[in-house]
mmCIF file of C-alpha atoms in Angstrom:
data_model
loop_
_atom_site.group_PDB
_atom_site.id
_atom_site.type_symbol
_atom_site.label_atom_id
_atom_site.label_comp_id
_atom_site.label_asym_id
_atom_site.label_seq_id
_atom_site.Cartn_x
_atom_site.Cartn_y
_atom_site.Cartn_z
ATOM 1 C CA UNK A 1 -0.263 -4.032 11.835
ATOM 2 C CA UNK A 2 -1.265 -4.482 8.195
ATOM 3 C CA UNK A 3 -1.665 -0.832 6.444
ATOM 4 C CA UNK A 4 -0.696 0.746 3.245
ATOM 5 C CA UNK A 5 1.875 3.911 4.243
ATOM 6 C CA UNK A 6 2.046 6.953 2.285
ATOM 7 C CA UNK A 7 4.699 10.109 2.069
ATOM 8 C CA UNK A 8 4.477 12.433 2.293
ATOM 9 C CA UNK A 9 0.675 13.612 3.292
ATOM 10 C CA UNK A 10 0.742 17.057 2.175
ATOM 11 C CA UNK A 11 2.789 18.832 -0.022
ATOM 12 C CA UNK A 12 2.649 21.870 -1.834
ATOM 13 C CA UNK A 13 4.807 22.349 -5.141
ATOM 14 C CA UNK A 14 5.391 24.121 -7.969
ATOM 15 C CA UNK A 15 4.692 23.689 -11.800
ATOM 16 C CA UNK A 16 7.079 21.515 -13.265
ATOM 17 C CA UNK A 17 9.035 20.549 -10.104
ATOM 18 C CA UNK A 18 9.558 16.929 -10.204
ATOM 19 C CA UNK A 19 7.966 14.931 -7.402
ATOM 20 C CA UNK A 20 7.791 11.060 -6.137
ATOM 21 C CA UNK A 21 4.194 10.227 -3.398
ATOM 22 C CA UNK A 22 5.862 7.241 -2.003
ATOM 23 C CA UNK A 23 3.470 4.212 -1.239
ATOM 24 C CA UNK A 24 4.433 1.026 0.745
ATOM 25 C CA UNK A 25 2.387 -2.079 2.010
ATOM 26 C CA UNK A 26 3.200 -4.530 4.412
ATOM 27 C CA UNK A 27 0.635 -7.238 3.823
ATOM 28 C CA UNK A 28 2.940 -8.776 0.715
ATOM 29 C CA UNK A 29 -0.308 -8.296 -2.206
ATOM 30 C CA UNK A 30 0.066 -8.599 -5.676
ATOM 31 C CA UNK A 31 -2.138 -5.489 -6.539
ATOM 32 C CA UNK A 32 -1.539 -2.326 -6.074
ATOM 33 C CA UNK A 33 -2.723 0.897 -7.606
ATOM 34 C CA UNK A 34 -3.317 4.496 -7.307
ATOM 35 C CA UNK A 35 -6.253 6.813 -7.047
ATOM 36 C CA UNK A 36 -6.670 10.418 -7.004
ATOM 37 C CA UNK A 37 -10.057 11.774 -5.570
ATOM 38 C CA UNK A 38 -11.705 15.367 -6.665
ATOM 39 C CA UNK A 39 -14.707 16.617 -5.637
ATOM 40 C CA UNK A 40 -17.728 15.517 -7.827
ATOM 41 C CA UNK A 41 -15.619 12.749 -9.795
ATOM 42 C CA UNK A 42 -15.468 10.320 -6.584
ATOM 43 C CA UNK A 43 -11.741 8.403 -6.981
ATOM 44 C CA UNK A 44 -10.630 7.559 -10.407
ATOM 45 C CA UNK A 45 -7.356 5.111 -10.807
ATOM 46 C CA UNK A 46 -4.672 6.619 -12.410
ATOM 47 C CA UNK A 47 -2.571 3.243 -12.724
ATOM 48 C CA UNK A 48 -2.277 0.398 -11.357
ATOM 49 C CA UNK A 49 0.325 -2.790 -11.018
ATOM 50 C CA UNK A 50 -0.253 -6.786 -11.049
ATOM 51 C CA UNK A 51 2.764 -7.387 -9.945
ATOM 52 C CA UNK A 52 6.566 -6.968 -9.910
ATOM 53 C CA UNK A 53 7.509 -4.768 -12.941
ATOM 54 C CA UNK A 54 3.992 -5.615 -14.264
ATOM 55 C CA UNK A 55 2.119 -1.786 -14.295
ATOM 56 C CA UNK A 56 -0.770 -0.685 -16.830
ATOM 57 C CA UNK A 57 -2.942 2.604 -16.848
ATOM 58 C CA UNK A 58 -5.825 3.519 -15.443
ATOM 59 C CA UNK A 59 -8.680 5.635 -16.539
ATOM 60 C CA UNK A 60 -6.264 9.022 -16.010
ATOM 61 C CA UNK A 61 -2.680 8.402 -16.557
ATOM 62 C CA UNK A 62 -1.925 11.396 -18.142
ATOM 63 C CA UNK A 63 1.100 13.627 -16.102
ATOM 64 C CA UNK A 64 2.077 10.446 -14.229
ATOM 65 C CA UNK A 65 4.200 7.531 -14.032
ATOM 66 C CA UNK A 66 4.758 4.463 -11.804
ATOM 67 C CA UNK A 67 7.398 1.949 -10.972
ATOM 68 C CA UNK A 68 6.921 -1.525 -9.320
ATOM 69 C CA UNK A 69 10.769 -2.709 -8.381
ATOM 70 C CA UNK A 70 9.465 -4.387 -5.261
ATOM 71 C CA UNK A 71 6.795 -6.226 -4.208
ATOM 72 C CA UNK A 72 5.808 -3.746 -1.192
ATOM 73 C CA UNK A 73 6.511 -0.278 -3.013
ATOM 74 C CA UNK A 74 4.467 1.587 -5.436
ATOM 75 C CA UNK A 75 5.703 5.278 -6.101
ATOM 76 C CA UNK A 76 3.767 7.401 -8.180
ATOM 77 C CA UNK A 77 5.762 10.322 -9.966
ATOM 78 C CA UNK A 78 5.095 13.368 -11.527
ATOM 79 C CA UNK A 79 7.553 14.278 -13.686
ATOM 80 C CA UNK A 80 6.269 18.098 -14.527
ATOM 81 C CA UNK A 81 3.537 18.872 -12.055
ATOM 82 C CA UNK A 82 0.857 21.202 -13.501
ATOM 83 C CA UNK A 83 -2.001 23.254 -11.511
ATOM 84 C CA UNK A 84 -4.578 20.131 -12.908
ATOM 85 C CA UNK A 85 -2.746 17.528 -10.561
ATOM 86 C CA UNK A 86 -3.557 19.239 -7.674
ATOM 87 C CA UNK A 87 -5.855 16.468 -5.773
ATOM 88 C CA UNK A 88 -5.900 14.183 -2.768
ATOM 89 C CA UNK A 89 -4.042 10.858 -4.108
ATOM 90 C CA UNK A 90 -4.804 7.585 -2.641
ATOM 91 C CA UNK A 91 -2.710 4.469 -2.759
ATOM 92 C CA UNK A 92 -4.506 0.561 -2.227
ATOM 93 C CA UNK A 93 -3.101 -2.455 -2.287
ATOM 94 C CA UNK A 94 -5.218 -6.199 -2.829
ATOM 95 C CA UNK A 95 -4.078 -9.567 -2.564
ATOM 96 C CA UNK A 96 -4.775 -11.892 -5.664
ATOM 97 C CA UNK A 97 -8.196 -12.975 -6.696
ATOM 98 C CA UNK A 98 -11.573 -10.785 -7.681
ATOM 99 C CA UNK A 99 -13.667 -8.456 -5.013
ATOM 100 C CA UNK A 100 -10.754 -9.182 -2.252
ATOM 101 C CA UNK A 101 -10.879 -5.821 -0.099
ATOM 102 C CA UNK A 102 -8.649 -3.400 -1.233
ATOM 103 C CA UNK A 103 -6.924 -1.709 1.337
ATOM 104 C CA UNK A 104 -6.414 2.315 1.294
ATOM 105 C CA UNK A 105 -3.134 4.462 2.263
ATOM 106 C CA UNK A 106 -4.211 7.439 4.686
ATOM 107 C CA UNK A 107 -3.832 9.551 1.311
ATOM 108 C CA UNK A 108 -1.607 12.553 0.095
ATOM 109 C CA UNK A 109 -3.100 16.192 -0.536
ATOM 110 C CA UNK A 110 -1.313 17.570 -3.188
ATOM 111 C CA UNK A 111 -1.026 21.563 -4.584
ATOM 112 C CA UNK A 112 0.687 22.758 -7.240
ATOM 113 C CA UNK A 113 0.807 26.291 -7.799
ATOM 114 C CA UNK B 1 -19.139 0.782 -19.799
ATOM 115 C CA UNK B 2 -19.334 0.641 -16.047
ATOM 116 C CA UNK B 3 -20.516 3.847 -13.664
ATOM 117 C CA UNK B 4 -22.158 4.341 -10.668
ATOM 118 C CA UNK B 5 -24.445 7.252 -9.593
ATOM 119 C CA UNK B 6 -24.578 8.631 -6.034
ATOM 120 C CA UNK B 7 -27.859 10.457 -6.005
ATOM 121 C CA UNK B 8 -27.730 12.899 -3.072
ATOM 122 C CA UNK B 9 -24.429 14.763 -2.947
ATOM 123 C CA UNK B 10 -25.044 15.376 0.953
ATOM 124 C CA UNK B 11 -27.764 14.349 3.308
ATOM 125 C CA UNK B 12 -27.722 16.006 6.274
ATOM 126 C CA UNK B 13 -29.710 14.157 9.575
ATOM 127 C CA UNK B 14 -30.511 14.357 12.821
ATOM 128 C CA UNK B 15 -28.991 11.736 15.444
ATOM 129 C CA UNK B 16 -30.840 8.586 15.905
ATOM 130 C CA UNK B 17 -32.509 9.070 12.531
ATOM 131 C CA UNK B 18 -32.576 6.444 9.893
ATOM 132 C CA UNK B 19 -30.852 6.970 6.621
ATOM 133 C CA UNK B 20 -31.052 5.929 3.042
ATOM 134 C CA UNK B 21 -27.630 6.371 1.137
ATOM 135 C CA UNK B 22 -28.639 5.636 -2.549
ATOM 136 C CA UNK B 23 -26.565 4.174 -5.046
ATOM 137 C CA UNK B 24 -27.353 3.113 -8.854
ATOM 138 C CA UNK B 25 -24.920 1.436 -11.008
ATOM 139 C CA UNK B 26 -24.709 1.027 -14.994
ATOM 140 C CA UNK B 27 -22.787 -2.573 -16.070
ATOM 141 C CA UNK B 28 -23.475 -4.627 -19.340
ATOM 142 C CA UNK B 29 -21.187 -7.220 -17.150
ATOM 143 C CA UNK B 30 -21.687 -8.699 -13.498
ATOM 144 C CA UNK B 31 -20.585 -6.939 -11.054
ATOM 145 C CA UNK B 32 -19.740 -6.659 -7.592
ATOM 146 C CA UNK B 33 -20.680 -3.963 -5.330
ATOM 147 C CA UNK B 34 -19.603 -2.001 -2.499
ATOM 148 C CA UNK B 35 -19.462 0.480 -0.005
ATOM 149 C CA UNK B 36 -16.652 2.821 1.526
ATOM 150 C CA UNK B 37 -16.510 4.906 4.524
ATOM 151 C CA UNK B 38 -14.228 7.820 4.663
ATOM 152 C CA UNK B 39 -13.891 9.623 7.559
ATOM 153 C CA UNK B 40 -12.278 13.074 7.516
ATOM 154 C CA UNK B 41 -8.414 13.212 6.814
ATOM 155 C CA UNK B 42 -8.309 9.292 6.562
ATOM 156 C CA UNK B 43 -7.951 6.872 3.967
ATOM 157 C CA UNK B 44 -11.716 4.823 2.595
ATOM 158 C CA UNK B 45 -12.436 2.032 4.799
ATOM 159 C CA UNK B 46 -14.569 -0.932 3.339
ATOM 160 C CA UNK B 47 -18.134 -0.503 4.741
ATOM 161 C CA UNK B 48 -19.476 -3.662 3.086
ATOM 162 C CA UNK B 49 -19.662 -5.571 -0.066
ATOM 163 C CA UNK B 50 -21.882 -7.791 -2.647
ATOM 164 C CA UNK B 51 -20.573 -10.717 -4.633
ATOM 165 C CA UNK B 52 -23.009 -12.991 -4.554
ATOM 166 C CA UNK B 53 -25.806 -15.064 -2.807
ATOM 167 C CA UNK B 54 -28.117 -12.960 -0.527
ATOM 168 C CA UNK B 55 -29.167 -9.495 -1.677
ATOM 169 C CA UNK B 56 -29.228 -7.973 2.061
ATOM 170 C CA UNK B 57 -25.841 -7.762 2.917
ATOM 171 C CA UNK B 58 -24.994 -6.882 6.797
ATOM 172 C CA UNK B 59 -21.919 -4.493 7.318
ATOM 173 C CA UNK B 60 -19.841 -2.573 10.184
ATOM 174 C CA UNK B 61 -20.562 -0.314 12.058
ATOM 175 C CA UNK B 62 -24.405 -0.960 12.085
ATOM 176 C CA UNK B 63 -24.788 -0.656 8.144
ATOM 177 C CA UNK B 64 -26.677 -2.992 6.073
ATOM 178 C CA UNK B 65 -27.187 -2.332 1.762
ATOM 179 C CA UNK B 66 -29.556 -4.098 -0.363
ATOM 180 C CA UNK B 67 -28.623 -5.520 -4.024
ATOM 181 C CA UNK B 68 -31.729 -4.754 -5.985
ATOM 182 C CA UNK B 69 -30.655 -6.244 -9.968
ATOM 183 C CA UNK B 70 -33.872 -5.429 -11.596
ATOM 184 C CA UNK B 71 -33.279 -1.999 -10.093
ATOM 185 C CA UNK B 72 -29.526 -1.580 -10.636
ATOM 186 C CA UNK B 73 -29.561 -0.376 -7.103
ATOM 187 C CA UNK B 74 -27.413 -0.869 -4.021
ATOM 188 C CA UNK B 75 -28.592 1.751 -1.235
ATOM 189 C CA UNK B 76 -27.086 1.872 2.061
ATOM 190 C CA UNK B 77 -29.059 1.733 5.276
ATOM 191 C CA UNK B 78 -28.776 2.612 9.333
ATOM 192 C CA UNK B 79 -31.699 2.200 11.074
ATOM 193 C CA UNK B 80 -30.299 4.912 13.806
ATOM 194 C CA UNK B 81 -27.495 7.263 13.179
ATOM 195 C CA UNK B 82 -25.068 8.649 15.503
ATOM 196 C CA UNK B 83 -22.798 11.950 15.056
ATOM 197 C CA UNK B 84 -19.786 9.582 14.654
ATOM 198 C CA UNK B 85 -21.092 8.524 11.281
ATOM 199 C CA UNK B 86 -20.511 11.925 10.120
ATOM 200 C CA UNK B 87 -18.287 11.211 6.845
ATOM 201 C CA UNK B 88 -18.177 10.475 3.044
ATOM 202 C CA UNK B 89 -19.539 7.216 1.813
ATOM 203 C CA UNK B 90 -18.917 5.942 -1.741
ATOM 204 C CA UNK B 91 -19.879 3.481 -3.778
ATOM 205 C CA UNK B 92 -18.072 1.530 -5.635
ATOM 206 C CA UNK B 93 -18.117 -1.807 -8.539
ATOM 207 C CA UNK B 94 -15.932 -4.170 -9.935
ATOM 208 C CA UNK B 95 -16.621 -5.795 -12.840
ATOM 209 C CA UNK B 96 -15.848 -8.868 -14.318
ATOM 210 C CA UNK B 97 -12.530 -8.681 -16.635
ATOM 211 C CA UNK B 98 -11.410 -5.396 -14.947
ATOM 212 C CA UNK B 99 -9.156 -6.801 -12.914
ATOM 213 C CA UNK B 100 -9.478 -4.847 -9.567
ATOM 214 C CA UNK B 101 -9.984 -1.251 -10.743
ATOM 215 C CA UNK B 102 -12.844 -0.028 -8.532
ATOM 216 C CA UNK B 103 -15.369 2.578 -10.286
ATOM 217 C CA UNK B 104 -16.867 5.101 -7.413
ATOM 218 C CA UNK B 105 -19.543 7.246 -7.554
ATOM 219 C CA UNK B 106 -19.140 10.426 -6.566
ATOM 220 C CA UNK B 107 -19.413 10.264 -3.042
ATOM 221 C CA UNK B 108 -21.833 11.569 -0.569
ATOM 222 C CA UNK B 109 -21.968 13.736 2.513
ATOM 223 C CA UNK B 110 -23.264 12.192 5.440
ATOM 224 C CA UNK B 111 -23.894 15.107 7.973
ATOM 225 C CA UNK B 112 -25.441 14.052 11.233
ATOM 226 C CA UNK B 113 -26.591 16.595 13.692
ATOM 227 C CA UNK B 114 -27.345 16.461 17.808
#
């Protein structure tokens, strides 16, 4: 079955606790990026990748970083967490080419306290 | 720059009713347009989508939108709503040169009632 995989789904943390959201798809596309979704402010992309080590920031990097190493993974780390970060993250992935459907992980709700 | 602009936050709606999800977008660029279902706990599943060619454009689950230009409107239809619609629906563009960052509107509550 085709599908983007994200882990974990919830997780509550404390400031300045390192953390990794682990995404993975099996459908072998170039794209991938991630979102994070807040009430009122629909999803925004925080960063996104073209390809193997090819990664570039969204419209809200700030607090986060990424790694593309492989084709299928996509982790998105927080190296200090801070009470702002808490949000519901979404990971999609895209084959090449414009307006191709982007396909959505099942998300991660994340707390910091 | 490129936004869009959900108007109705939540639209509540009684089973079998039509609905009108509207959606107005802001692009000195051409875009394309779409629209995403999320249904509680779940990741956004596409809906439907405009890229070109005819302005109605038919989706899942019963959903149609129309591409109005002169407008700057994409509004999502149902002609007869059931309680399994209940969710979040967002729109969404992508614009030519942004590679495939979508923009989303805010989102809005569809709440269908017996």
């Amino acid at each position: 079955e085709a599908q983007v995989t994200q882990n974990p789904r919830y997780l509550i943390t404390v400031t300045g606790k390192k953390l990794t959201v682990t995404c993975s798809q099996n459908m072998n596309h170039e794209y991938m990026s991630w979102y994070r979704q807040d009430p009122g402010l629909g999803l925004r992309q925080i960063y996104y990748s073209m390809n193997v080590e090819v990664t570039d920031k969204g419209d809200v990097p700030e607090g986060y970083k990424v790694s593309r190493k492989e084709k299928r993974n996509f982790p998105l780390i927080l190296e200090s967490p801070s009470p702002n970060q808490t949000s519901l993250y979404f990971c999609a992935s895209t084959s090449g080419g414009i307006a191709n459907e982007q396909f959505f992980g099942p998300g991660t709700r994340l707390t910091v306290l | 720059a490129q936004s869009v602009t959900q108007l109705d936050s939540q639209v509540p709606v009684f089973e079998e009713a039509p609905v009108e999800l509207r959606c107005n977008y802001s692009s000195s660029v051409s875009v394309y347009l779409f629209w995403y279902v999320q249904y509680p706990n779940q990741g956004l599943q596409l809906l439907l989508k405009y890229l070109s060619g005819s302005t109605l454009v038919k989706g899942i689950n019963g959903f149609e939108a129309e591409f109005n230009k002169s407008q700057t409107s994409f509004h999502l239809r149902k002609p007869s709503v059931h309680i399994s619609d209940t969710a979040e629906y967002f729109c969404a563009l992508l614009f030519s040169g942004g590679y495939n960052k979508l923009i989303f509107g805010a989102g809005t509550r569809l709440a269908v009632h017996p």
